[in-house]
Backbone as a printed PyTorch tensor [residue, N CA C, xyz], in Angstrom:
tensor([[[111.2590,  79.0130,  88.2810],
         [110.0280,  78.0620,  87.8700],
         [110.7330,  77.3790,  87.0500]],

        [[110.5750,  76.2050,  86.6320],
         [110.8160,  75.5650,  85.6420],
         [109.6920,  74.9370,  84.6590]],

        [[110.1100,  75.1560,  83.6220],
         [108.7960,  74.9060,  82.9000],
         [108.6430,  73.5160,  82.7980]],

        [[107.1440,  72.8590,  82.7650],
         [107.2070,  71.2950,  82.6010],
         [106.4990,  70.9820,  81.6540]],

        [[106.5590,  69.9700,  80.7240],
         [105.8840,  69.4860,  79.2840],
         [104.4710,  68.8470,  79.9150]],

        [[103.6930,  68.4880,  79.1310],
         [102.5240,  67.5630,  79.5060],
         [102.5820,  66.5970,  79.9440]],

        [[103.3990,  65.2400,  79.7270],
         [103.9420,  64.2540,  80.2790],
         [103.8280,  64.5650,  81.9210]],

        [[105.1830,  65.5370,  81.9540],
         [105.8380,  65.4600,  83.2290],
         [104.5270,  66.3290,  84.0840]],

        [[103.6630,  66.9940,  83.8460],
         [102.3220,  67.3210,  84.6040],
         [101.5850,  66.2880,  84.8110]],

        [[100.9970,  65.6450,  83.7060],
         [100.3820,  64.3000,  84.2780],
         [101.1420,  63.5970,  85.1120]],

        [[102.1330,  63.0280,  84.8060],
         [103.2510,  61.9980,  85.7780],
         [103.4310,  62.6440,  87.1750]],

        [[103.4520,  63.6740,  86.9260],
         [103.6630,  64.5620,  88.4090],
         [102.6150,  64.7430,  89.5160]],

        [[101.5810,  64.8980,  88.6170],
         [100.3720,  65.1600,  89.2390],
         [ 99.1290,  64.6890,  88.7180]],

        [[ 99.5980,  63.2820,  88.9340],
         [ 98.4820,  62.0040,  88.7690],
         [ 97.4520,  62.0200,  90.0140]],

        [[ 95.7960,  61.6960,  89.7060],
         [ 95.1560,  61.8700,  90.3860],
         [ 94.5510,  63.2100,  90.9750]],

        [[ 95.1330,  64.5270,  90.2950],
         [ 94.3600,  65.4300,  90.6870],
         [ 93.5770,  65.8710,  89.3750]],

        [[ 92.3000,  67.0380,  88.9990],
         [ 92.2780,  67.5990,  87.8400],
         [ 93.5260,  68.5410,  87.1600]],

        [[ 93.0620,  68.9510,  86.3320],
         [ 93.8820,  69.9680,  85.2720],
         [ 93.8170,  71.1690,  86.0310]],

        [[ 92.4360,  71.3970,  86.5620],
         [ 92.1550,  72.6420,  87.1690],
         [ 92.8360,  72.8360,  88.5530]],

        [[ 92.7800,  71.6910,  88.8690],
         [ 93.8320,  71.7100,  90.4320],
         [ 95.0230,  72.3620,  90.3070]],

        [[ 95.5860,  71.5440,  89.1490],
         [ 97.1600,  71.5460,  88.7520],
         [ 97.3530,  72.8810,  88.3240]],

        [[ 96.4660,  73.5530,  87.1610],
         [ 96.6110,  74.9050,  86.9980],
         [ 96.8340,  76.0980,  88.0250]],

        [[ 95.4920,  75.6920,  89.2860],
         [ 95.3380,  76.9140,  90.5670],
         [ 96.8130,  76.4310,  91.0800]],

        [[ 97.3630,  74.9750,  91.6770],
         [ 98.8240,  74.9990,  92.0170],
         [ 99.5150,  75.8400,  91.6680]],

        [[ 99.8690,  75.4530,  90.1330],
         [100.8340,  76.5740,  89.6110],
         [100.6210,  77.9090,  89.5930]],

        [[ 99.1950,  78.0500,  89.5330],
         [ 98.9440,  79.9700,  89.8530],
         [ 99.3710,  80.4620,  91.4430]],

        [[ 99.4370,  79.7040,  92.0670],
         [ 99.1920,  80.1200,  93.2360],
         [100.9050,  79.8570,  93.5930]],

        [[101.5920,  78.7110,  93.1420],
         [103.0650,  78.8970,  93.0130],
         [103.6970,  80.4850,  92.7990]],

        [[102.9440,  80.5540,  91.5810],
         [103.4480,  82.0810,  90.5630],
         [103.2930,  83.1770,  91.5000]],

        [[102.5330,  82.9760,  92.0420],
         [101.5970,  84.0590,  92.9520],
         [102.5410,  84.3530,  94.1070]],

        [[102.9900,  83.2560,  94.6850],
         [103.5500,  83.5550,  95.9800],
         [105.2070,  84.1420,  95.6780]],

        [[105.5370,  83.5360,  94.3020],
         [107.0150,  83.8040,  93.6820],
         [107.1620,  85.3110,  93.6650]],

        [[106.4040,  85.9690,  92.9490],
         [105.6380,  87.2490,  92.9730],
         [105.6140,  87.7240,  94.0070]],

        [[105.0780,  87.4630,  95.0270],
         [105.1140,  88.3100,  96.3420],
         [106.0810,  88.7470,  97.0790]],

        [[106.7500,  86.9370,  96.9530],
         [108.3430,  86.8750,  97.7350],
         [109.2270,  87.7960,  96.8180]],

        [[109.1230,  88.3740,  95.8270],
         [109.9480,  89.3100,  94.7240],
         [109.4610,  91.0390,  95.1190]],

        [[108.1130,  90.7760,  95.6620],
         [107.6920,  92.0850,  95.9490],
         [108.3950,  92.8030,  97.6310]],

        [[108.5860,  91.7070,  97.8650],
         [109.0660,  91.7920,  99.8670],
         [110.5390,  91.9000,  99.4740]],

        [[111.3200,  91.7720,  98.5090],
         [112.6810,  91.4350,  98.2100],
         [112.7340,  93.1520,  98.3550]],

        [[111.8820,  93.5510,  97.4570],
         [111.7160,  94.9920,  96.8500],
         [111.7010,  96.2370,  97.8350]],

        [[110.7120,  95.4920,  98.6360],
         [110.4220,  96.4200, 100.4180],
         [111.8900,  96.2900, 100.8980]],

        [[112.3200,  95.1840, 101.2130],
         [113.6270,  95.3680, 102.0970],
         [114.5720,  96.7670, 101.4080]],

        [[114.5590,  96.6600,  99.7680],
         [115.7290,  97.7370,  99.3740],
         [115.1470,  99.3780,  99.3820]],

        [[113.9830,  99.2680,  99.2630],
         [112.7800, 100.9530,  99.3310],
         [112.6770, 101.1360, 100.5000]],

        [[112.2900, 100.1420, 101.3780],
         [111.7590, 100.5780, 102.7720],
         [112.4730,  99.4690, 103.5430]],

        [[113.4400,  99.3310, 103.7760],
         [114.3540,  98.5350, 104.8570],
         [113.8640,  98.5610, 106.3610]],

        [[114.0810,  97.3890, 106.9310],
         [113.7130,  97.1750, 108.6280],
         [115.0440,  96.9930, 109.0750]],

        [[115.1820,  97.9560, 110.6100],
         [116.4340,  97.9740, 110.6960],
         [117.0040,  96.5440, 111.4210]],

        [[116.3350,  95.5100, 111.2360],
         [116.7480,  93.9830, 111.3170],
         [115.8250,  93.0410, 110.4990]],

        [[116.6330,  92.3440, 110.3070],
         [115.7880,  91.1050, 108.7420],
         [115.1320,  91.8910, 108.1020]],

        [[114.2720,  90.5270, 107.1170],
         [113.4690,  91.1310, 106.1370],
         [111.7670,  90.7130, 106.2130]],

        [[111.5810,  91.5650, 105.0980],
         [110.0860,  91.8080, 105.1130],
         [109.3080,  90.4620, 104.9330]],

        [[110.4660,  89.5050, 104.3830],
         [110.3460,  88.0950, 103.4730],
         [110.0120,  87.1960, 104.5830]],

        [[110.4450,  87.8260, 106.0110],
         [110.1440,  87.0830, 107.3900],
         [109.1000,  87.5050, 108.4440]],

        [[108.7170,  88.7360, 108.3420],
         [107.6920,  88.8070, 108.8440],
         [106.3970,  88.0750, 108.8610]],

        [[105.7030,  87.8440, 110.1270],
         [104.6170,  87.4070, 110.2140],
         [103.5270,  88.0710, 110.7310]],

        [[103.3950,  89.3890, 111.0950],
         [102.4960,  90.3140, 111.4800],
         [103.3040,  91.8930, 111.8620]],

        [[102.3900,  92.8120, 111.1540],
         [102.6650,  93.9830, 111.1220],
         [101.9010,  94.8460, 112.1540]],

        [[102.1300,  95.8180, 112.8800],
         [101.3870,  96.6060, 113.8640],
         [101.8800,  98.0390, 114.1190]],

        [[100.7610,  98.8000, 114.0510],
         [101.1020, 100.3490, 113.9960],
         [101.2850, 100.4970, 115.4070]],

        [[102.0490, 101.1790, 115.9980],
         [102.1640, 101.4850, 117.2730],
         [102.5200, 103.4750, 117.0860]],

        [[101.4970, 103.9540, 117.4550],
         [101.4290, 105.3100, 117.0710],
         [101.4340, 105.3970, 115.5570]],

        [[103.0290, 106.1910, 115.3010],
         [103.2930, 106.3320, 113.7950],
         [104.0190, 105.5850, 113.3840]],

        [[104.8400, 104.5200, 114.3070],
         [105.4970, 103.4270, 113.7390],
         [105.0680, 102.2500, 113.6220]],

        [[105.7410, 101.8620, 112.4100],
         [105.3230, 100.2800, 112.1190],
         [106.7280,  99.6380, 113.0590]],

        [[105.8330,  98.6050, 113.6930],
         [106.6980,  97.1870, 113.9630],
         [106.1390,  96.0970, 113.2650]],

        [[107.1380,  95.4470, 112.9760],
         [107.3770,  94.3210, 112.1600],
         [107.6480,  93.0860, 112.8870]],

        [[106.3990,  91.8940, 113.4940],
         [107.3160,  90.6970, 114.2800],
         [107.6010,  89.8000, 113.4880]],

        [[108.0730,  88.9940, 113.9180],
         [108.6170,  87.6710, 113.7370],
         [108.5230,  86.4410, 114.0310]],

        [[108.3600,  85.3320, 113.1830],
         [107.9620,  83.8650, 113.9220],
         [108.2700,  83.5500, 115.5470]],

        [[109.8640,  84.0340, 115.6530],
         [110.1800,  83.8160, 116.8770],
         [110.1850,  84.7680, 118.2770]],

        [[109.2470,  85.7540, 117.8870],
         [108.6130,  86.5450, 118.9450],
         [109.0610,  88.0080, 118.8210]],

        [[110.5330,  88.3430, 117.7350],
         [111.2480,  89.6490, 118.0590],
         [110.7720,  90.3170, 117.0600]],

        [[111.0130,  91.8820, 117.4130],
         [110.2750,  92.6120, 116.3640],
         [110.9520,  93.5800, 115.9390]],

        [[111.0130,  94.5350, 115.0380],
         [111.6670,  95.4400, 114.8490],
         [110.8820,  96.5220, 114.1830]],

        [[111.6220,  97.4450, 113.8030],
         [110.6470,  98.7720, 113.2040],
         [111.3760,  99.0920, 111.6120]],

        [[111.0590,  99.9840, 111.2930],
         [111.4380, 100.4580, 109.6370],
         [113.0270, 101.2900, 110.3220]],

        [[113.6920, 100.9650, 109.2410],
         [114.9450, 101.7540, 109.5510],
         [115.1010, 103.3250, 109.7120]],

        [[113.7730, 104.1170, 108.9510],
         [113.1480, 105.1280, 108.8260],
         [112.1730, 105.4300, 109.2330]],

        [[111.4000, 105.2020, 110.4170],
         [109.8330, 105.4570, 110.5420],
         [109.1010, 106.4480, 109.7730]],

        [[109.6270, 107.4720, 109.5530],
         [108.6480, 108.1140, 108.5500],
         [108.5990, 107.7290, 107.3230]],

        [[108.8880, 106.6670, 106.6870],
         [108.5470, 106.2260, 105.8290],
         [107.1470, 105.5410, 105.6500]],

        [[106.6500, 105.4710, 107.1320],
         [104.8660, 105.1180, 107.0700],
         [104.6480, 106.0420, 106.9720]],

        [[103.3790, 106.3500, 106.0210],
         [102.3940, 107.2510, 105.7820],
         [101.2300, 107.4360, 106.1140]],

        [[100.5580, 106.2200, 105.8970],
         [ 98.7890, 105.7180, 106.0530],
         [ 98.8220, 104.0720, 106.5650]],

        [[ 97.7000, 104.4250, 106.8750],
         [ 97.2810, 102.7580, 107.3220],
         [ 95.8660, 103.0770, 107.3750]],

        [[ 95.0230, 101.7910, 106.6330],
         [ 93.8260, 101.5550, 106.9470],
         [ 93.3320, 100.5710, 107.6590]],

        [[ 92.4100, 100.6150, 108.0710],
         [ 91.9520,  99.8130, 109.2770],
         [ 92.7860,  99.0610, 110.7600]],

        [[ 92.5560,  98.6560, 111.2640],
         [ 93.1170,  98.6850, 112.5620],
         [ 94.4840,  98.1990, 112.9310]],

        [[ 95.0660,  99.1100, 114.0770],
         [ 96.4430,  99.1640, 114.2270],
         [ 97.0060,  98.1260, 114.4070]],

        [[ 96.1520,  96.6720, 115.0980],
         [ 96.9220,  95.4220, 115.3960],
         [ 96.6610,  94.4330, 113.9340]],

        [[ 95.6630,  94.6820, 113.3510],
         [ 95.6530,  94.2180, 111.9340],
         [ 95.0710,  95.0530, 110.6900]],

        [[ 96.0210,  95.8410, 110.4190],
         [ 96.0070,  96.7700, 109.2960],
         [ 95.3360,  95.9880, 108.2260]],

        [[ 94.2060,  96.5620, 107.4320],
         [ 93.7850,  96.5260, 106.5270],
         [ 95.1400,  96.7740, 105.3010]],

        [[ 95.9470,  97.9180, 105.2410],
         [ 96.5500,  97.7510, 104.3710],
         [ 97.4210,  98.9470, 104.9770]],

        [[ 98.9320,  99.4390, 104.6310],
         [ 99.7550, 100.0130, 104.7070],
         [100.5210, 100.9060, 103.6050]],

        [[100.3010, 102.0330, 103.3680],
         [101.1850, 102.8010, 102.7020],
         [102.8690, 103.1260, 103.1060]],

        [[103.3740, 103.4220, 101.9920],
         [104.9760, 103.9250, 102.8570],
         [105.2640, 104.3360, 101.5750]],

        [[106.4080, 105.7660, 102.0340],
         [106.6370, 106.4510, 100.7110],
         [108.4390, 106.8980, 101.3860]],

        [[109.2420, 106.4280, 100.3980],
         [110.5740, 107.1090, 100.8250],
         [110.5450, 108.3680, 100.0430]],

        [[112.2620, 109.1120, 100.4170],
         [112.7660, 109.9400,  99.7680],
         [112.8880, 110.2690,  98.0970]],

        [[112.7020, 109.3680,  97.7240],
         [113.0150, 108.8010,  96.3380],
         [111.8020, 109.1100,  95.3450]],

        [[110.6700, 109.1920,  96.2980],
         [109.1480, 109.2870,  95.5340],
         [108.7260, 107.9100,  95.5540]],

        [[109.2440, 106.8780,  95.9310],
         [108.7680, 106.0110,  95.8410],
         [107.6230, 104.9630,  96.4120]],

        [[106.5150, 104.6380,  96.3490],
         [105.1520, 104.3140,  97.5590],
         [105.1310, 102.5570,  97.3220]],

        [[104.9580, 102.3460,  98.2110],
         [104.6760, 101.0520,  98.4230],
         [103.0120, 100.8980,  99.3390]],

        [[102.4010, 100.0100,  98.2980],
         [101.0640, 100.2170,  99.7140],
         [101.0740,  98.2120,  99.5740]],

        [[100.6240,  98.1020, 101.0210],
         [100.6340,  96.7850, 101.1210],
         [ 99.3030,  96.5160, 101.9400]],

        [[ 98.8230,  95.2580, 101.3060],
         [ 97.2150,  95.0350, 101.0710],
         [ 97.4990,  93.4560, 102.1280]],

        [[ 96.2570,  93.7130, 103.1450],
         [ 96.2870,  92.2850, 103.8560],
         [ 95.0090,  91.4510, 103.5820]],

        [[ 94.4430,  90.3980, 103.3610],
         [ 93.5990,  89.9880, 103.4890],
         [ 93.7780,  88.2110, 103.6560]],

        [[ 93.1450,  88.1310, 104.9390],
         [ 93.4050,  86.7390, 105.3270],
         [ 92.6510,  85.6930, 104.3630]],

        [[ 91.5900,  86.0900, 103.5200],
         [ 91.1550,  85.0450, 102.3550],
         [ 91.3040,  85.0720, 101.1390]],

        [[ 92.3640,  86.1130, 100.8370],
         [ 92.8490,  86.5060,  99.5350],
         [ 93.7000,  85.3510,  99.1960]],

        [[ 93.8910,  85.3170,  97.8550],
         [ 94.5440,  84.5590,  97.0520],
         [ 95.9190,  83.9580,  97.7160]],

        [[ 96.2980,  85.2760,  97.7350],
         [ 97.7220,  84.8960,  98.5200],
         [ 97.8760,  85.0930,  99.7140]],

        [[ 96.9410,  86.2340, 100.5580],
         [ 96.6920,  86.2010, 102.1680],
         [ 97.0070,  84.8910, 102.8310]],

        [[ 96.1080,  84.1280, 101.8250],
         [ 95.6710,  82.9640, 102.6590],
         [ 96.7860,  81.7400, 102.9810]],

        [[ 97.9790,  82.0260, 102.1730],
         [ 99.1460,  81.1120, 102.3680],
         [100.1300,  82.1600, 102.8720]],

        [[100.1670,  83.2950, 103.0240],
         [101.4510,  84.3280, 103.1880],
         [101.1840,  84.3640, 104.7690]],

        [[102.2930,  83.8740, 105.4280],
         [102.0450,  84.0200, 106.9410],
         [101.8450,  85.8270, 107.6370]],

        [[102.2730,  86.5880, 106.8580],
         [101.7210,  87.8360, 107.4340],
         [100.5140,  88.2440, 106.8950]],

        [[ 99.9400,  87.0410, 106.0850],
         [ 98.6930,  87.6140, 105.2150],
         [ 98.3870,  88.5710, 104.2150]],

        [[ 99.8080,  88.8050, 103.4070],
         [ 99.6220,  90.1840, 102.8940],
         [ 99.2270,  89.7320, 101.5140]],

        [[ 98.3690,  90.2970, 100.8780],
         [ 97.7090,  89.5490,  99.5760],
         [ 98.2830,  90.5140,  98.1720]],

        [[ 98.7380,  91.8400,  98.3490],
         [ 99.3370,  92.2890,  97.3330],
         [100.0470,  93.4050,  97.7290]],

        [[101.1830,  93.7100,  96.9970],
         [102.0540,  94.7610,  97.5000],
         [101.9560,  95.3060,  95.9640]],

        [[101.5670,  96.8710,  96.1860],
         [101.9280,  97.9070,  94.6660],
         [102.8230,  98.8680,  94.8130]],

        [[103.3690,  99.1290,  93.9300],
         [104.5660, 100.2280,  93.8430],
         [104.4140, 101.1730,  92.6450]],

        [[104.5510, 102.3510,  93.0540],
         [104.8190, 103.3950,  92.1030],
         [105.8840, 104.1840,  92.4310]],

        [[105.9050, 105.4730,  91.3870],
         [106.6390, 106.5110,  91.8410],
         [105.5970, 107.7710,  92.0840]],

        [[105.7690, 108.5250,  92.5880],
         [105.0450, 110.1800,  92.7760],
         [106.2340, 111.0030,  92.4310]]])
């Protein structure tokens, strides 16, 4: 993300209030951080095919996590045992918890009306990582 000075902000976003401009930049930054977190998921909890960045929905089928893409294809985790918990309905989970052999854990939270979830194709609102 490039830095803009006040003149550039005024010129680029004329007709918008400063609050709207700030909200827009905060939203862009949040989306950028979410995309970086999805890339971290790709490294710690890879899918058999594709990237978490391209997933439009997640579905829990018994103890398996299925990831669906925009073209209708689906895949699972390379190691299905990485899925250790879900909250909510299996077709629309509220959160998923993943843990790998190195002790890395990730919690993926979904919220359609959340600050990130409303603009994310899979409605991911937050991804948090920790070591256990």
